[in-house]
Each structure stands twice: as structure tokens, then as C-alpha cells.
Short mmCIF file of C-alpha atoms in Angstrom, two decimals:
data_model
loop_
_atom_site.label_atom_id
_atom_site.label_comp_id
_atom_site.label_asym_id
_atom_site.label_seq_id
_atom_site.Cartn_x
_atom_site.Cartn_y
_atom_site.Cartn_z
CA UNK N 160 6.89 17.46 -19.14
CA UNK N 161 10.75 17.37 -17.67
CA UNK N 162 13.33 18.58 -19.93
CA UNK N 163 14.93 15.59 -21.12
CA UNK N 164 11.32 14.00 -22.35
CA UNK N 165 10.54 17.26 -24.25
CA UNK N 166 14.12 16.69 -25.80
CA UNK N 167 13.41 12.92 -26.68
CA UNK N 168 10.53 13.91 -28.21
CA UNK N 169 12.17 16.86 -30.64
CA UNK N 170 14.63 14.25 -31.59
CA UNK N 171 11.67 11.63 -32.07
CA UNK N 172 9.83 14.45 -34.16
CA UNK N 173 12.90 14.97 -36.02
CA UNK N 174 13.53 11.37 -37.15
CA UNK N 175 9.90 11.48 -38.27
CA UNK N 176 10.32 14.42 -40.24
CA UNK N 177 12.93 12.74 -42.08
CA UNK N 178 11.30 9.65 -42.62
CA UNK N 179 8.46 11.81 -43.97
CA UNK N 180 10.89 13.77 -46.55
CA UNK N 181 12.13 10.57 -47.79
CA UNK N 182 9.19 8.66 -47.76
CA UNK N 183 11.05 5.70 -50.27
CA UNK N 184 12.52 3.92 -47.84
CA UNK N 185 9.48 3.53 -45.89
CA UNK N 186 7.67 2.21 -48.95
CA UNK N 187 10.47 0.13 -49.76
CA UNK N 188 10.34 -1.43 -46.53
CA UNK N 189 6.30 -1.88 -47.50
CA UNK N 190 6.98 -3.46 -50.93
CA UNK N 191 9.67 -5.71 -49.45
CA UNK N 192 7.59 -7.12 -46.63
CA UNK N 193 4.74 -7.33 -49.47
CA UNK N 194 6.83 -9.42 -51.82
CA UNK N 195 8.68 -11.74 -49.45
CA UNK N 196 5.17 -12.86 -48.20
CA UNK N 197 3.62 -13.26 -51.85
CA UNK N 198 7.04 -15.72 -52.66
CA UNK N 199 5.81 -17.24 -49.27
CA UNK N 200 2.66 -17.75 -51.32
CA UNK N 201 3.45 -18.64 -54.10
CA UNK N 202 5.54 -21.31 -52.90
CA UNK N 203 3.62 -22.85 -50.09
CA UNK N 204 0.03 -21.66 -50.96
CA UNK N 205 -2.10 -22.05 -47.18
CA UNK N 206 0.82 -23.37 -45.11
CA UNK N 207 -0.29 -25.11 -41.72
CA UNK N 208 0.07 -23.36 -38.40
CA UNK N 209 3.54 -24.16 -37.29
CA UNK N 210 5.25 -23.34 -40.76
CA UNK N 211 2.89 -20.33 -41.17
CA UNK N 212 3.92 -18.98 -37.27
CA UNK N 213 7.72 -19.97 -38.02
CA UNK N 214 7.67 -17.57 -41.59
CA UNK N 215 5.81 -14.41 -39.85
CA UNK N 216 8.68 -14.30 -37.78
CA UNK N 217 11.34 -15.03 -39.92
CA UNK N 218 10.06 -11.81 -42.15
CA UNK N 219 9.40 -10.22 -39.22
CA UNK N 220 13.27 -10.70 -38.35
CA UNK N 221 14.49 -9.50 -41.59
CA UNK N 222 11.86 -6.60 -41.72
CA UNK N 223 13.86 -5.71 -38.88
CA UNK N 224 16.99 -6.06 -39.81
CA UNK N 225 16.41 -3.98 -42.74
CA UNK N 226 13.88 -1.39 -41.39
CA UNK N 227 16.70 -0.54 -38.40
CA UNK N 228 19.54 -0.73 -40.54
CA UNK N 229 20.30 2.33 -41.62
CA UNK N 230 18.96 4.61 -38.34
CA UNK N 231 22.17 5.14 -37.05
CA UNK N 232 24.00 6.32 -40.57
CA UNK N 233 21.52 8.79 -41.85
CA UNK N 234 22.78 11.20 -39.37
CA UNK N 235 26.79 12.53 -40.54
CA UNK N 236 29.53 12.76 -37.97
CA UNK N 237 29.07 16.74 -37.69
CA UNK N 238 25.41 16.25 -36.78
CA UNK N 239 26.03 13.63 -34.59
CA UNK N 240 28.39 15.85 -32.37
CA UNK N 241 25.57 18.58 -32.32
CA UNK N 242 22.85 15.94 -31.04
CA UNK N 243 25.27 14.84 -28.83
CA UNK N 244 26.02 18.53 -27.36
CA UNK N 245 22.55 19.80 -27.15
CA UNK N 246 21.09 16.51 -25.79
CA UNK N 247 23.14 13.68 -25.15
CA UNK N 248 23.61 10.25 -26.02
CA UNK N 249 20.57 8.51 -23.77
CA UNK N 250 18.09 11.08 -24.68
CA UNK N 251 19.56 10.37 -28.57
CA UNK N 252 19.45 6.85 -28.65
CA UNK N 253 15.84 6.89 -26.80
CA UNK N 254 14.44 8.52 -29.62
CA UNK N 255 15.95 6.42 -31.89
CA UNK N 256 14.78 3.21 -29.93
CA UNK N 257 11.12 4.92 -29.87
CA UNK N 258 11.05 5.65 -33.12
CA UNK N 259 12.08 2.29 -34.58
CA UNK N 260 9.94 0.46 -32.48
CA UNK N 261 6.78 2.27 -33.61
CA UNK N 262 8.13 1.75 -37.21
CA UNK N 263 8.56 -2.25 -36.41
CA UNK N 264 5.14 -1.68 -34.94
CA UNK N 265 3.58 -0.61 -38.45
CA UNK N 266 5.46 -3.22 -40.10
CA UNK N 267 4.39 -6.23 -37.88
CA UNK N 268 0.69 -5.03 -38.08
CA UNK N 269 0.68 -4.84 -42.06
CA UNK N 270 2.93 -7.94 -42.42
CA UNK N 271 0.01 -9.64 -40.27
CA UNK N 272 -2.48 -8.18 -42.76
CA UNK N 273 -0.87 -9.49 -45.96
CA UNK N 274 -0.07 -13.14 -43.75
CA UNK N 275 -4.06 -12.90 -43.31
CA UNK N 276 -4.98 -11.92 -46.65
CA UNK N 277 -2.52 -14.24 -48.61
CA UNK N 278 -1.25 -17.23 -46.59
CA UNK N 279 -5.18 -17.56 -44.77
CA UNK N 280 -5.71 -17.52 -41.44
CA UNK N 281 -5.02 -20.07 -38.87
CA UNK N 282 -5.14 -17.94 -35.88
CA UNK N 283 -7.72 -18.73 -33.03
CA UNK N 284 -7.07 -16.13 -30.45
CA UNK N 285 -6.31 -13.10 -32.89
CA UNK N 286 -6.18 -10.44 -30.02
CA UNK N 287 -3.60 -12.47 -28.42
CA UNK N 288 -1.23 -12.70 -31.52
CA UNK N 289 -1.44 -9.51 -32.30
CA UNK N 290 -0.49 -8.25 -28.44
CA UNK N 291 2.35 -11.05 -28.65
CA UNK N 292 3.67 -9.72 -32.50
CA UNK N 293 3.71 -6.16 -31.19
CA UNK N 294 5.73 -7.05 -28.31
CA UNK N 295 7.90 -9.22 -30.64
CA UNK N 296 8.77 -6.26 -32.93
CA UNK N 297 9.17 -3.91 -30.36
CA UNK N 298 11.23 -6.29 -28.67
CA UNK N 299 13.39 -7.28 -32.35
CA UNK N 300 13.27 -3.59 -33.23
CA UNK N 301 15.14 -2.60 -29.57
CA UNK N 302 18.22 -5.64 -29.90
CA UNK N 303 18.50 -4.40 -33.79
CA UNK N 304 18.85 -0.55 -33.21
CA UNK N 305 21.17 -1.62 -30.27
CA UNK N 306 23.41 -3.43 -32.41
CA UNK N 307 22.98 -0.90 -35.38
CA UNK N 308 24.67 1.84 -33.27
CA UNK N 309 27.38 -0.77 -32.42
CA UNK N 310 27.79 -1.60 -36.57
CA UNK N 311 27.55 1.56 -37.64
CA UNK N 312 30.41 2.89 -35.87
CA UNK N 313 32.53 -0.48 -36.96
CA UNK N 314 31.49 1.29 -41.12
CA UNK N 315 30.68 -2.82 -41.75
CA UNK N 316 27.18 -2.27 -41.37
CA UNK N 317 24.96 -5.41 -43.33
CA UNK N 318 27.46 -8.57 -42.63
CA UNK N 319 27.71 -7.20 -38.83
CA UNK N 320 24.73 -6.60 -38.77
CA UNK N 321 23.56 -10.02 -39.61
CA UNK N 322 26.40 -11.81 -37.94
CA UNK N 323 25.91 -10.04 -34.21
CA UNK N 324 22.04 -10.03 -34.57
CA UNK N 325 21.16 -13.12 -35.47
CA UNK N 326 23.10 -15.25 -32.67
CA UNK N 327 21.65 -12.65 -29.97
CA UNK N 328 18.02 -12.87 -31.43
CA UNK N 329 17.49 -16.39 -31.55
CA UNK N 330 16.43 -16.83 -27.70
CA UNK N 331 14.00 -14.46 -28.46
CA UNK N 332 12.98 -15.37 -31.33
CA UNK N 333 12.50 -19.15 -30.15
CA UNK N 334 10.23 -17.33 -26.73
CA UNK N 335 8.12 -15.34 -29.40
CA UNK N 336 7.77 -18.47 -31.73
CA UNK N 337 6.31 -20.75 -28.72
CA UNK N 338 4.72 -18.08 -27.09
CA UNK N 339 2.84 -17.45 -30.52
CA UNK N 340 2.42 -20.71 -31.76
CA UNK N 341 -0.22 -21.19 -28.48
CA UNK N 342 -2.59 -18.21 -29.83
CA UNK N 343 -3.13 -21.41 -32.68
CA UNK N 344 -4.89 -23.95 -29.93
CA UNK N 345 -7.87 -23.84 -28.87
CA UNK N 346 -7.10 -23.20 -25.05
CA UNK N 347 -4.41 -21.07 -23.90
CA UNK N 348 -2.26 -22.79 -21.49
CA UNK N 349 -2.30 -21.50 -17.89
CA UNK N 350 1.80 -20.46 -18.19
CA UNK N 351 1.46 -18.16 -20.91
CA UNK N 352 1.25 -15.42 -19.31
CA UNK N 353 4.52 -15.80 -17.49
CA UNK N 354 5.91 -16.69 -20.57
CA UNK N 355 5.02 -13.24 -21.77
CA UNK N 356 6.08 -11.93 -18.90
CA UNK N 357 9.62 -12.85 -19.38
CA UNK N 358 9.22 -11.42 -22.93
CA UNK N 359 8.43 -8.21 -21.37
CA UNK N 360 11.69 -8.75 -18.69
CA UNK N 361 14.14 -9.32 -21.32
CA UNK N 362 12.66 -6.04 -23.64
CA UNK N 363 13.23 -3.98 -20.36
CA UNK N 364 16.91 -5.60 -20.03
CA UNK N 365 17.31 -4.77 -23.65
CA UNK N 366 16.02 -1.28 -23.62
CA UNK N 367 17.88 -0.73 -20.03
CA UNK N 368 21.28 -2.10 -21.61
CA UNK N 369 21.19 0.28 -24.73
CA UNK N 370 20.78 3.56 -22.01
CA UNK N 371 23.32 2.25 -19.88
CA UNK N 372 25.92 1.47 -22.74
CA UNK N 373 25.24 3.54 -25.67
CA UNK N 374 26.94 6.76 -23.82
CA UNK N 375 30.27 4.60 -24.45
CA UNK N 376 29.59 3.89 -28.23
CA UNK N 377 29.21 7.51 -28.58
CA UNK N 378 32.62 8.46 -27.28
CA UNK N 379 34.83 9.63 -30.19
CA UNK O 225 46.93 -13.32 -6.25
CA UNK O 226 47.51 -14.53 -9.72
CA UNK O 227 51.02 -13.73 -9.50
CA UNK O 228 51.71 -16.42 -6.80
CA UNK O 229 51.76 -20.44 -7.51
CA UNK O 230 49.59 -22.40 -5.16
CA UNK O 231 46.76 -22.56 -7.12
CA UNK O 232 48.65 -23.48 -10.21
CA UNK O 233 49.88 -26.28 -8.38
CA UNK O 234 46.22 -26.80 -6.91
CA UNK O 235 44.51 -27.20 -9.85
CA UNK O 236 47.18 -29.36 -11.44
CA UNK O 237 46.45 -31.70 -8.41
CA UNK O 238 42.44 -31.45 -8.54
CA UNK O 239 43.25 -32.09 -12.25
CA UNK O 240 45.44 -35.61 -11.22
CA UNK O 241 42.53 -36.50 -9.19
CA UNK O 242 39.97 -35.88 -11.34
CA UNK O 243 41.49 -38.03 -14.26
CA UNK O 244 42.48 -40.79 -12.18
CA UNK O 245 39.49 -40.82 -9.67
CA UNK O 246 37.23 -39.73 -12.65
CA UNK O 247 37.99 -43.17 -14.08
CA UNK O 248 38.38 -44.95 -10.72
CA UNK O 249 35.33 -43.88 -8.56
CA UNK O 250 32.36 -46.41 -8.00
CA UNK O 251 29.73 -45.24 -10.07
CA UNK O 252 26.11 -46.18 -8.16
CA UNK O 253 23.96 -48.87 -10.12
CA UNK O 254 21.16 -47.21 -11.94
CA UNK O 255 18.72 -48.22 -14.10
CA UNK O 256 19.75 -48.89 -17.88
CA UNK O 257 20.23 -44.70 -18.48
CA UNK O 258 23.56 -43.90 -17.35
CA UNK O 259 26.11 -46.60 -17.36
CA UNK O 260 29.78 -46.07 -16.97
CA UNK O 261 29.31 -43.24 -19.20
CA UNK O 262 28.40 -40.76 -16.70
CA UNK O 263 31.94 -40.43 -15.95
CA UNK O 264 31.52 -37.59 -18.88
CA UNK O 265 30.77 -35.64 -15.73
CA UNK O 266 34.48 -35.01 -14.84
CA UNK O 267 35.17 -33.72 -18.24
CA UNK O 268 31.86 -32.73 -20.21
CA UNK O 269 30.15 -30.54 -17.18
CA UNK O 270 32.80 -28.96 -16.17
CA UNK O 271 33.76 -26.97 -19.30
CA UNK O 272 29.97 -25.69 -19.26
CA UNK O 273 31.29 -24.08 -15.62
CA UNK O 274 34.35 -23.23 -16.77
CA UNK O 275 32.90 -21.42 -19.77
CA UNK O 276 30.36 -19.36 -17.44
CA UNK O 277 33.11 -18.46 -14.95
CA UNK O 278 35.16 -17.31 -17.90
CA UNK O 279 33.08 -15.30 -19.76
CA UNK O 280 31.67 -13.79 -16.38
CA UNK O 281 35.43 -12.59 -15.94
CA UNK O 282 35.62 -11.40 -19.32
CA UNK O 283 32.03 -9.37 -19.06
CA UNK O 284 33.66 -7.94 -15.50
CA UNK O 285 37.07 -6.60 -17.24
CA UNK O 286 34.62 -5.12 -20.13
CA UNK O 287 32.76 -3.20 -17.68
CA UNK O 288 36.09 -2.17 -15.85
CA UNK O 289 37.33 -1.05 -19.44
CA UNK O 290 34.82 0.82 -20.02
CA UNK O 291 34.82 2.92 -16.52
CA UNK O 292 38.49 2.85 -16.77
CA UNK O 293 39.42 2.83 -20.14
CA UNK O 294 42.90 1.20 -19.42
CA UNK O 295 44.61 -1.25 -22.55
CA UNK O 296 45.03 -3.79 -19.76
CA UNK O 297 41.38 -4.49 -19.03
CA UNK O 298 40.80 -4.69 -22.32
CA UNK O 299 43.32 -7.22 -23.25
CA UNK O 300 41.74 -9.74 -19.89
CA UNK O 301 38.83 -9.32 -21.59
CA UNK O 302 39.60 -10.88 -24.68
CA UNK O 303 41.49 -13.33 -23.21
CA UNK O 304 39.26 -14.59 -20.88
CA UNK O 305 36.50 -14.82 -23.46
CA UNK O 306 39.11 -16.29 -26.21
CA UNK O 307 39.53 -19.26 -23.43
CA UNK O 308 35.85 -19.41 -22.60
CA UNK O 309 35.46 -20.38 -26.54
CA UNK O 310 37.89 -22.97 -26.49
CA UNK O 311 35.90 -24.49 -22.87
CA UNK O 312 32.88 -24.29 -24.80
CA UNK O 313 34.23 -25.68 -28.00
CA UNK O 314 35.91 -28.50 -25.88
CA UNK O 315 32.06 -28.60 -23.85
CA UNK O 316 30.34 -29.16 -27.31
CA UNK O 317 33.20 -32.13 -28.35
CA UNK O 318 32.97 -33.98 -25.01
CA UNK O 319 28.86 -33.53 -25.25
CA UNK O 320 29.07 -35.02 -28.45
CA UNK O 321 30.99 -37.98 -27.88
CA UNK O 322 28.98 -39.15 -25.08
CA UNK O 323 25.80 -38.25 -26.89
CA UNK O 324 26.94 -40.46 -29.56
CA UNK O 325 26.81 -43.28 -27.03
CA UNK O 326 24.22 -42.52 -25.37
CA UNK O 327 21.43 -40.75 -27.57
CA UNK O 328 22.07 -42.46 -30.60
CA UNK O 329 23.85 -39.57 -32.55
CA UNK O 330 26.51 -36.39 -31.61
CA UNK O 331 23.80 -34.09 -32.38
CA UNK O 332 20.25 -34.43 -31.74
CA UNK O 333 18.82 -30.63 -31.65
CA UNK O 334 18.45 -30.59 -27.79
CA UNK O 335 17.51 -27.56 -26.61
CA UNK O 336 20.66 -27.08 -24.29
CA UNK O 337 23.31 -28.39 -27.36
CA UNK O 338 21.37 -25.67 -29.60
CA UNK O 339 21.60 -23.13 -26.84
CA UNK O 340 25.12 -23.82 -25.98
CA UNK O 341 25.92 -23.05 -30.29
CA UNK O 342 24.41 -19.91 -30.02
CA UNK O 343 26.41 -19.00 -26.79
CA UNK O 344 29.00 -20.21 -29.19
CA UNK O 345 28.13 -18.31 -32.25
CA UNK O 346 27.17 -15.11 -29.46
CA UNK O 347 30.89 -15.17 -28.61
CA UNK O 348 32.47 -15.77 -32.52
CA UNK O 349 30.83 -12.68 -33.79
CA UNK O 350 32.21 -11.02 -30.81
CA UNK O 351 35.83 -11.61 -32.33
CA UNK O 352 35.01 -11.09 -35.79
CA UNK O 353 33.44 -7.44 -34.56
CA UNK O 354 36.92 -6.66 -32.89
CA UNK O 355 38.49 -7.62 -35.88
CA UNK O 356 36.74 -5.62 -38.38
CA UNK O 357 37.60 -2.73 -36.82
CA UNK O 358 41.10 -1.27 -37.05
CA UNK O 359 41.47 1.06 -34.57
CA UNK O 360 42.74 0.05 -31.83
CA UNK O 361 40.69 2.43 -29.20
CA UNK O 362 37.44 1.90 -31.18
CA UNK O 363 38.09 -1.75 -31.21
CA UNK O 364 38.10 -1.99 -28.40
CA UNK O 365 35.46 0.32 -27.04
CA UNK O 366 33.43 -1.17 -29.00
CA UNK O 367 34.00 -4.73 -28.45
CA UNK O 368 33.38 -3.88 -24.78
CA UNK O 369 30.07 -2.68 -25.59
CA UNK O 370 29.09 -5.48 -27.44
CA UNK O 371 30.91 -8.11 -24.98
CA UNK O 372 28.11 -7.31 -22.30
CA UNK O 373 25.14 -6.62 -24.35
CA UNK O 374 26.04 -10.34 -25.73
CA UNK O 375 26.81 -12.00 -21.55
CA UNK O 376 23.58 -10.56 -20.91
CA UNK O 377 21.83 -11.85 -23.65
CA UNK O 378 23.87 -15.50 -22.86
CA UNK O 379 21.30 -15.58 -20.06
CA UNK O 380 18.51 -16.77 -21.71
CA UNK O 381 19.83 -18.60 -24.29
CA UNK O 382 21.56 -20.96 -22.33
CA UNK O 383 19.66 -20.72 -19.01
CA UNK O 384 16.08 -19.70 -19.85
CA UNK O 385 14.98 -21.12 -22.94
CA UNK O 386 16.56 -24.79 -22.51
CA UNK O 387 14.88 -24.86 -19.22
CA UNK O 388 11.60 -24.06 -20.90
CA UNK O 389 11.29 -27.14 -22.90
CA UNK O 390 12.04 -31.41 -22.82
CA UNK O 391 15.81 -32.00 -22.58
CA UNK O 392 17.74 -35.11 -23.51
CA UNK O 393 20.37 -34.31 -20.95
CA UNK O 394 19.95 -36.18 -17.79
CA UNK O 395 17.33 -34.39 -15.64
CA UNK O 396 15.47 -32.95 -18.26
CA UNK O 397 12.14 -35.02 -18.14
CA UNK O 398 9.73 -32.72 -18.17
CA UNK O 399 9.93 -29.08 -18.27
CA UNK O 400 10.75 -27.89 -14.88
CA UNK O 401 13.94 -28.70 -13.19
CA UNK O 402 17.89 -28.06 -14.75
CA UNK O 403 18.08 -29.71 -18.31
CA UNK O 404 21.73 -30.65 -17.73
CA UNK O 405 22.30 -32.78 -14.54
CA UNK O 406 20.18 -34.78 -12.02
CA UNK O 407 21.61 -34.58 -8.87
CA UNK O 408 19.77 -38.24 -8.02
CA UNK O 409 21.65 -39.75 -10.04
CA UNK O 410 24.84 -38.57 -8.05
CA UNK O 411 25.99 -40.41 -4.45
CA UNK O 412 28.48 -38.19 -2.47
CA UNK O 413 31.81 -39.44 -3.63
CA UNK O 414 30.70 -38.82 -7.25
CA UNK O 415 29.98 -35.48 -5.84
CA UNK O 416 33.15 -34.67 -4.21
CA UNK O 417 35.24 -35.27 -7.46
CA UNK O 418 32.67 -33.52 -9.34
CA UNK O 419 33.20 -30.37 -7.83
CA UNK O 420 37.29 -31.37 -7.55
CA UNK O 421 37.14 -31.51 -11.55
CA UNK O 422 34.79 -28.33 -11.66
CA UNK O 423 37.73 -26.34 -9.91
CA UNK O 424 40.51 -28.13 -11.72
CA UNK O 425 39.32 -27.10 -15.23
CA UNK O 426 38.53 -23.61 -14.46
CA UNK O 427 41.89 -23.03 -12.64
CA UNK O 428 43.16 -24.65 -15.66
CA UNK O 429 41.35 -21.84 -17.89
CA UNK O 430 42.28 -19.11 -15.61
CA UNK O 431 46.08 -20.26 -15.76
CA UNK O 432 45.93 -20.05 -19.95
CA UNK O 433 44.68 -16.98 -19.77
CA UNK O 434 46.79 -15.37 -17.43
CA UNK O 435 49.74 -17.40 -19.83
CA UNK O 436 48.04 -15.63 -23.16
CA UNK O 437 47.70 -11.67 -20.79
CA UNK O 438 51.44 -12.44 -20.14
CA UNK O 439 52.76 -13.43 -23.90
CA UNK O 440 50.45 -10.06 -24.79
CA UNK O 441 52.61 -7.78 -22.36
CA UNK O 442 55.78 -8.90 -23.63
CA UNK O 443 54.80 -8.58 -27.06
CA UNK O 444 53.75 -5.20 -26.56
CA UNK O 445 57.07 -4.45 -24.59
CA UNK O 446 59.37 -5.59 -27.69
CA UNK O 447 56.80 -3.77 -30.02
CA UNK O 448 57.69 -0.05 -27.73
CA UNK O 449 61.27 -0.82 -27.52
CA UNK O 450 61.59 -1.77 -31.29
#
């Protein structure tokens, strides 16, 4: 393993570690994601297809926005500037973006389980959905910890937050909500493929933007 | 370059030409779709070019401030994206009028109206995230940062995903091909002042912003000498 992979994993392991200690916000994050859906339910009951694709990833979004939030402001100024002088900022901010997309990763898969459980299942190529929803909150996770770094050095961080992010995700967002809404047909379309294929393109973009312009964020 | 005057007095010209050949030039007969109303293309399309050409400037002076880290940069970058707002503000007006003729209603939910918003609402928080912050350094660091993350993510919203589905816009029937023009539906002469007006307007933005970069400098020279 080269040095600066060993490094990004320490600071992964770290981030972990504290997520561990303070295991409330994870739960949080749980019981939020839990109750959102179950208002879903109670007001819509077994909503068709479309309207039950357009929610998941509307509390996917906001899972997001709230499970990336705060990465950037656990970490004071002082502690910053030692990350910073023992690592770096692209080996710092590649933990961070590893980290929260695993996160985003647990939260998609158990938001899928409560959809299933609650708002029934309408799904006909599950495998499918679930490769396209782990993509999509990989994909939301990335643009939110990107713009997270940029918020939490502007100290405004929910209204930023929301007013950067949600401009920026919607092309996304609209990709993910067609790409998913074909995993409800019967047949998959012979396109889809590409379609996911310029998911994957614009991730990389995302993920190669945040290395090449976090180092500037950083600068104090 | 920008210091001298011929293409001030170029695009003033190309603009003359544009609004008098704009309304002048035969349009070719087509079927019931586009009447006299495609002359929108002298003043609705170009602003869409205009817009890219400015904000491309703008993303280009980010980058320089950021290898550079010179106040100047900085300032073209603002300015050029403050005047690629007003094009696309001025893009979504001119769209609407002639949707109102010729779709029924200003807005209809196309995909490229929706995606042009965004671009819209993209660039807005842009300001509002300079503005929020008072340093000046930071402000503008950090508006840098966020100028190119948000021209790279303009990309798909207004050239990917409208091209993915049915457009309204002339030459969107179906889903391949560019949701926003049909070049059959253009003879040559059309052609020629279309890309006359295309120049003309985005001279026109370049000369406001080098007018705003200008009114900037002096400020900031009575603001040292006060």
C-alpha cells in the first residue's frame, strides 16, 4: 500500500472512530429517515410507482443533506491545520468523501428497506434499483461533502447548504429519477446502460473536481 | 485587445443589422410551426450563446484566480458571470414571450426552460455565497471554488439532460438531436444574420462587462486615495 492510501485510510479510520464515540447522530440520521418515510405513509398509504420513485429520492436528498452536513465542522481550526500538515488536503478530503459515501450507502440501503416494508413494493428489477440507489447516494453524498467544505468555511452552513446544493443536484437527481423509474417496467430499455454510464461520468467529474479544488478551500 | 475600439464599434454594427435585418429578412415558408415568429432567433438564441460564452470567461478568470490569486481576476470573474445572469435572465424573457405565442403559455415545464432556471438558480446562489462571506480574500477564494464546481455542473443541466428527453423547442421531436434549434428550418440568409446577431450580443456582453471591471477600478482607486 503507497503512503498516501495508508494515510487516507488512518484519516478514514479516524472519522469512523468518531462516528462510533458519538453514535447519536448516526441514529438520528436512522430515526429521521424512519419517520419522514412513515409521514410518507401515513399520508399516501401504497403510492404508485412514479410518486413512490420521486419520494425515495427526495428523502434520499435530504438524508444527504443532513447526513453530510456537519463532516466538515466536527473537526476545530487547530486540528484542521494538523491534518493538513501531516497529510494534506486531497488525502483529507478523500477520506472524508469515502467515508460519507459509505454512510449515504447505509442510509440508501435502510431507507429502501423501510420504502419496502411501509410504502409496498413496486419494484420489478430489484437488483437493478438497488445498483442504481447506491450509485445515486454515492453520487449525492460526493456533490454534498463538496459543497459542505465550501459552506463550512463561509460559518452559514444549513441555508448554503440548501441554497448551493439543491440547484447543482437537480440534473442528477432528474438522471437518477429516470434512470430508476425504468427498474419499474417490465423490460429494461436497451439505453439504460449508457444512461448509467453517464451517472458514473459525472460521479468521477464530481469526485475529480473536489481533489482538484479542495487544496484551495483549505488555504487559510 | 479590449482596450482598443473596433470591436465596440463592430458589434454596435452587427447589432444595427441584426435589428433591422432581424425584422427585414425573408423568412422561408414552412409548414404552420414557425411563422414570422422565428425571428425570436435574432434575439432569444443568442442570449443562450452569449450566456455560455460569458460564464465560460468567468469559469476561466476563476481558475486564473485561483493559480494566481490576483484581486483583478477575481473581480472579471464576477463580472462576467453578473452579465451572463442578466443574458440568461433576458434568454428566459425573450423565451417566454415567444412561447406565449407559440406554445400556448410563457412556461410550459420544457426540459430546456427548466434546465436553463437551474443554470439560473446555479449562478444566484453563486452571488448570495460571495455575499455571505465578509472577507474579502475568503470571498473570494471561495467563490472561485464554487464558480467552477457550479460551470461544470452547468454541463449537464443545460446540455445533457434536456437532450435526453421530448423538447418543445424547435428540433426537439424525439429524443436525439439539439432541443433548441433545427437547422432545417433555417435557409442561408437566415443563417448569416443569425450568427451576425450571435456576435453582436456577446460583444455587447463583453463591452458591459469590461464597462462594470472599469467602474470597479476606479472605485477602488478613490477608496486607496480616500
Amino acid at each position: 500500500m503507497s503512503y498516501s492510501s495508508k494515510q487516507i485510510v488512518a484519516l478514514f479510520k479516524k472519522d469512523v472512530l468518531l462516528e462510533t464515540r458519538q453514535q447519536h447522530a448516526f441514529y438520528g440520521l436512522l430515526l429521521y429517515v424512519a419517520a419522514t418515510v412513515f409521514i410518507i405513509y401515513l399520508a399516501t398509504g401504497e403510492p404508485e410507482s412514479e410518486i413512490w420513485n420521486a419520494l425515495f429520492w427526495i428523502v434520499q436528498l435530504f438524508a444527504a443533506v443532513n447526513a453530510v452536513a456537519k463532516s466538515f465542522l466536527q473537526d476545530s481550526k487547530g486540528r484542521m491545520l494538523y491534518y493538513y500538515t501531516i497529510s494534506g488536503a486531497v488525502n483529507y478530503v478523500l477520506a472524508k468523501l469515502l467515508f460519507n459515501a459509505i454512510l449515504m450507502l447505509m442510509i440508501s440501503l435502510l431507507t429502501l428497506l423501510i420504502f419496502l416494508l411501509l410504502l409496498g413494493n413496486p419494484l420489478n428489477h430489484f437488483l437493478q434499483f438497488v445498483l442504481i440507489s447506491f450509485l445515486g447516494s454515492t453520487g449525492l453524498s460526493f456533490v454534498f461533502t463538496f459543497l459542505a467544505a465550501i459552506a463550512a468555511k463561509a460559518q452559514q452552513q444549513a441555508a448554503l447548504m440548501a441554497i448551493m446544493g439543491f440547484p447543482v443536484i437537480v440534473p442528477q437527481l432528474l438522471l437518477l429519477g429516470k434512470i430508476s423509474a425504468i427498474t419499474f417496467n417490465d423490460v429494461i430499455q436497451a439505453g439504460w446502460w449508457q444512461m448509467v454510464a453517464v451517472l458514473v461520468c459525472l460521479d468521477i467529474l464530481i469526485v475529480a473536481l473536489a481533489i482538484i479544488l479542495f487544496p484551495f478551500l483549505w488555504r487559510d | 485587445m479590449l482596450r482598443s475600439a473596433w470591436w465596440k464599434i463592430l458589434s454596435f454594427a452587427l447589432l444595427m443589422y441584426t435589428c433591422t435585418m432581424g425584422f427585414l429578412v425573408k423568412i422561408p415558408v414552412l409548414d404552420d410551426r414557425l411563422q414570422q415568429s422565428i425571428r425570436n432567433l435574432y434575439f432569444h438564441v443568442p442570449m443562450w450563446f452569449g450566456m455560455m460564452v460569458l460564464f465560460t470567461v468567468s469559469a476561466i478568470y476563476s481558475i486564473k484566480y485561483l493559480s494566481s490569486g490576483k484581486t483583478i481576476h477575481d473581480n472579471y470573474a464576477t463580472e462576467y458571470a453578473r452579465t451572463g445572469i442578466v443574458f440568461g435572465v433576458l434568454g428566459l424573457i425573450t423565451g417566454s414571450i415567444w412561447a406565449n405565442y407559440q406554445w400556448g403559455k410563457p412556461w410550459s415545464g420544457d426540459p430546456k426552460q427548466n434546465g436553463a432556471a437551474i443554470a439560473l438558480l446555479i449562478y444566484f446562489a453563486y452571488f448570495i455565497l460571495r455575499n455571505s462571506v465578509n472577507e474579502e480574500n475568503k470571498s473570494a477564494r471561495l467563490g472561485a471554488v464554487y464558480n467552477i464546481f457550479a460551470y461544470a455542473m452547468l454541463f449537464p443541466t443545460i446540455w445533457i439532460m434536456p437532450r435526453l428527453t421530448e423538447s418543445l423547442h424547435p428540433g426537439g421531436e424525439g429524443s436525439e438531436g439539439n432541443p433548441a434549434l433545427n437547422p432545417k428550418d433555417l435557409d442561408s440568409h437566415m443563417e448569416l444574420v443569425m450568427w451576425a446577431a450571435i456576435l453582436g450580443w456577446t460583444l455587447l456582453g463583453v463591452w458591459i462587462t469590461t464597462l462594470r471591471i472599469r467602474l470597479i477600478l476606479y472605485k477602488e482607486k478613490i477608496f486607496s486615495h480616500a
